[in-house]
């Protein structure tokens, strides 16, 4: 598989062992690996779609950050991004998410449902991929 920008960033920052730390059940680890692979593909797809609209002088809101791979990548590249994700993943996917967050430390991750998100902040660019069908 050809590596993409997101994959290069993630794998240069966090080891494979750290990604799947505390996921010991072989079935769950296999499912977490598949979820991660799909999350990387989604993040890269989304990056390619939104890149023409990004500017480092705007405030960006990502709705449904998942593992926050894209938001961490954008933050690392000096974009002002906030990422909302309600979580509610199965144990091993939540463990994967926490492993990633513990290493990448994105600054503006909000854990809540979209319907509960209440802010007076204004955003110049708001996007979501594979999310709205999960909202009320």
mmCIF file of C-alpha atoms in Angstrom:
data_model
loop_
_atom_site.group_PDB
_atom_site.id
_atom_site.type_symbol
_atom_site.label_atom_id
_atom_site.label_comp_id
_atom_site.label_asym_id
_atom_site.label_seq_id
_atom_site.Cartn_x
_atom_site.Cartn_y
_atom_site.Cartn_z
ATOM 1 C CA UNK A 1 0.000 0.000 0.000
ATOM 2 C CA UNK A 2 1.331 3.401 -0.962
ATOM 3 C CA UNK A 3 1.723 5.614 2.100
ATOM 4 C CA UNK A 4 -0.145 8.898 2.230
ATOM 5 C CA UNK A 5 0.475 12.162 4.114
ATOM 6 C CA UNK A 6 -1.656 11.140 7.083
ATOM 7 C CA UNK A 7 -0.114 7.687 7.325
ATOM 8 C CA UNK A 8 3.404 9.109 7.045
ATOM 9 C CA UNK A 9 2.677 11.640 9.790
ATOM 10 C CA UNK A 10 1.080 9.122 12.158
ATOM 11 C CA UNK A 11 3.663 6.375 11.688
ATOM 12 C CA UNK A 12 6.554 8.834 12.041
ATOM 13 C CA UNK A 13 5.083 9.994 15.353
ATOM 14 C CA UNK A 14 3.711 6.859 17.021
ATOM 15 C CA UNK A 15 4.941 3.271 16.918
ATOM 16 C CA UNK A 16 2.771 0.390 15.822
ATOM 17 C CA UNK A 17 3.138 -1.148 19.291
ATOM 18 C CA UNK A 18 1.957 2.058 20.965
ATOM 19 C CA UNK A 19 -1.047 2.334 18.637
ATOM 20 C CA UNK A 20 -2.390 -1.025 19.795
ATOM 21 C CA UNK A 21 -1.146 -0.956 23.391
ATOM 22 C CA UNK A 22 -3.531 -2.709 25.826
ATOM 23 C CA UNK A 23 -5.453 -4.381 23.014
ATOM 24 C CA UNK A 24 -4.416 -7.950 23.759
ATOM 25 C CA UNK A 25 -7.258 -10.020 22.368
ATOM 26 C CA UNK A 26 -6.181 -11.132 18.846
ATOM 27 C CA UNK A 27 -9.689 -10.678 17.390
ATOM 28 C CA UNK A 28 -10.048 -7.194 18.877
ATOM 29 C CA UNK A 29 -6.546 -6.236 17.754
ATOM 30 C CA UNK A 30 -7.350 -7.337 14.193
ATOM 31 C CA UNK A 31 -10.568 -5.272 14.258
ATOM 32 C CA UNK A 32 -8.669 -2.268 15.678
ATOM 33 C CA UNK A 33 -6.038 -2.594 12.939
ATOM 34 C CA UNK A 34 -8.769 -2.601 10.296
ATOM 35 C CA UNK A 35 -10.485 0.386 11.924
ATOM 36 C CA UNK A 36 -7.161 2.273 11.994
ATOM 37 C CA UNK A 37 -6.469 1.463 8.340
ATOM 38 C CA UNK A 38 -9.921 2.759 7.371
ATOM 39 C CA UNK A 39 -9.504 5.867 9.557
ATOM 40 C CA UNK A 40 -6.208 6.667 7.817
ATOM 41 C CA UNK A 41 -7.866 6.253 4.411
ATOM 42 C CA UNK A 42 -10.802 8.466 5.457
ATOM 43 C CA UNK A 43 -8.461 11.133 6.836
ATOM 44 C CA UNK A 44 -6.385 11.165 3.662
ATOM 45 C CA UNK A 45 -9.523 11.276 1.461
ATOM 46 C CA UNK A 46 -10.903 14.168 3.500
ATOM 47 C CA UNK A 47 -7.601 16.046 3.431
ATOM 48 C CA UNK A 48 -7.546 15.851 -0.361
ATOM 49 C CA UNK A 49 -11.141 17.136 -0.542
ATOM 50 C CA UNK A 50 -10.758 20.069 1.863
ATOM 51 C CA UNK A 51 -7.212 21.194 1.061
ATOM 52 C CA UNK A 52 -8.312 23.748 -1.586
ATOM 53 C CA UNK A 53 -10.430 25.502 1.071
ATOM 54 C CA UNK A 54 -7.863 25.627 3.863
ATOM 55 C CA UNK A 55 -5.883 28.640 4.913
ATOM 56 C CA UNK A 56 -3.695 28.984 7.974
ATOM 57 C CA UNK A 57 -5.502 32.197 8.942
ATOM 58 C CA UNK A 58 -8.941 30.626 9.420
ATOM 59 C CA UNK A 59 -10.617 28.742 12.268
ATOM 60 C CA UNK A 60 -11.599 25.195 11.296
ATOM 61 C CA UNK A 61 -14.145 22.880 12.931
ATOM 62 C CA UNK A 62 -14.135 19.149 12.255
ATOM 63 C CA UNK A 63 -17.353 17.398 13.227
ATOM 64 C CA UNK A 64 -16.752 13.721 13.966
ATOM 65 C CA UNK A 65 -12.998 13.573 14.450
ATOM 66 C CA UNK A 66 -12.953 9.829 15.148
ATOM 67 C CA UNK A 67 -9.359 9.005 16.013
ATOM 68 C CA UNK A 68 -8.419 12.673 15.322
ATOM 69 C CA UNK A 69 -5.810 11.706 12.748
ATOM 70 C CA UNK A 70 -6.692 14.517 10.352
ATOM 71 C CA UNK A 71 -7.035 17.172 13.039
ATOM 72 C CA UNK A 72 -3.671 16.176 14.552
ATOM 73 C CA UNK A 73 -2.072 16.343 11.100
ATOM 74 C CA UNK A 74 -3.568 19.767 10.381
ATOM 75 C CA UNK A 75 -2.584 21.088 13.809
ATOM 76 C CA UNK A 76 0.961 19.839 13.277
ATOM 77 C CA UNK A 77 0.966 21.837 10.031
ATOM 78 C CA UNK A 78 -0.069 25.063 11.814
ATOM 79 C CA UNK A 79 -3.805 25.078 11.096
ATOM 80 C CA UNK A 80 -6.205 26.287 13.805
ATOM 81 C CA UNK A 81 -8.536 23.296 14.113
ATOM 82 C CA UNK A 82 -11.040 22.112 16.702
ATOM 83 C CA UNK A 83 -12.319 18.538 16.492
ATOM 84 C CA UNK A 84 -15.566 17.246 18.034
ATOM 85 C CA UNK A 85 -16.118 13.523 18.648
ATOM 86 C CA UNK A 86 -18.653 11.967 21.020
ATOM 87 C CA UNK A 87 -16.671 8.759 21.402
ATOM 88 C CA UNK A 88 -18.887 5.856 22.447
ATOM 89 C CA UNK A 89 -16.584 3.424 20.650
ATOM 90 C CA UNK A 90 -16.224 -0.230 21.579
ATOM 91 C CA UNK A 91 -13.537 -0.815 24.201
ATOM 92 C CA UNK A 92 -10.710 -1.645 21.828
ATOM 93 C CA UNK A 93 -11.409 1.252 19.444
ATOM 94 C CA UNK A 94 -11.609 3.632 22.401
ATOM 95 C CA UNK A 95 -8.267 2.226 23.581
ATOM 96 C CA UNK A 96 -6.804 2.884 20.112
ATOM 97 C CA UNK A 97 -8.183 6.447 20.199
ATOM 98 C CA UNK A 98 -6.692 7.095 23.641
ATOM 99 C CA UNK A 99 -3.331 5.670 22.575
ATOM 100 C CA UNK A 100 -3.285 8.092 19.647
ATOM 101 C CA UNK A 101 -4.413 11.089 21.712
ATOM 102 C CA UNK A 102 -1.816 10.337 24.407
ATOM 103 C CA UNK A 103 0.990 10.647 21.860
ATOM 104 C CA UNK A 104 -0.282 13.292 19.438
ATOM 105 C CA UNK A 105 -1.913 15.549 22.068
ATOM 106 C CA UNK A 106 -4.126 17.596 19.745
ATOM 107 C CA UNK A 107 -4.963 20.779 21.648
ATOM 108 C CA UNK A 108 -8.592 21.302 20.670
ATOM 109 C CA UNK A 109 -10.421 17.994 20.977
ATOM 110 C CA UNK A 110 -13.929 18.189 22.369
ATOM 111 C CA UNK A 111 -15.695 15.026 23.476
ATOM 112 C CA UNK A 112 -19.436 15.565 23.129
ATOM 113 C CA UNK A 113 -22.330 14.931 20.759
ATOM 114 C CA UNK A 114 -22.854 17.466 18.012
ATOM 115 C CA UNK A 115 -26.262 18.249 19.493
ATOM 116 C CA UNK A 116 -24.592 19.139 22.827
ATOM 117 C CA UNK A 117 -21.876 21.321 21.292
ATOM 118 C CA UNK A 118 -22.547 24.871 22.427
ATOM 119 C CA UNK A 119 -20.071 27.616 21.690
ATOM 120 C CA UNK A 120 -19.933 31.283 20.964
ATOM 121 C CA UNK A 121 -16.824 30.756 18.848
ATOM 122 C CA UNK A 122 -17.135 31.356 15.141
ATOM 123 C CA UNK A 123 -15.577 29.076 12.541
ATOM 124 C CA UNK A 124 -14.623 29.954 8.991
ATOM 125 C CA UNK A 125 -14.681 26.385 7.686
ATOM 126 C CA UNK A 126 -16.703 23.451 9.062
ATOM 127 C CA UNK A 127 -16.554 19.942 7.665
ATOM 128 C CA UNK A 128 -17.563 16.370 8.425
ATOM 129 C CA UNK A 129 -17.211 13.026 6.660
ATOM 130 C CA UNK A 130 -19.282 9.945 7.558
ATOM 131 C CA UNK A 131 -20.943 11.721 10.479
ATOM 132 C CA UNK A 132 -24.316 13.313 9.855
ATOM 133 C CA UNK A 133 -26.087 9.970 9.544
ATOM 134 C CA UNK A 134 -25.092 9.364 13.202
ATOM 135 C CA UNK A 135 -26.634 12.579 14.556
ATOM 136 C CA UNK A 136 -30.128 13.294 15.762
#
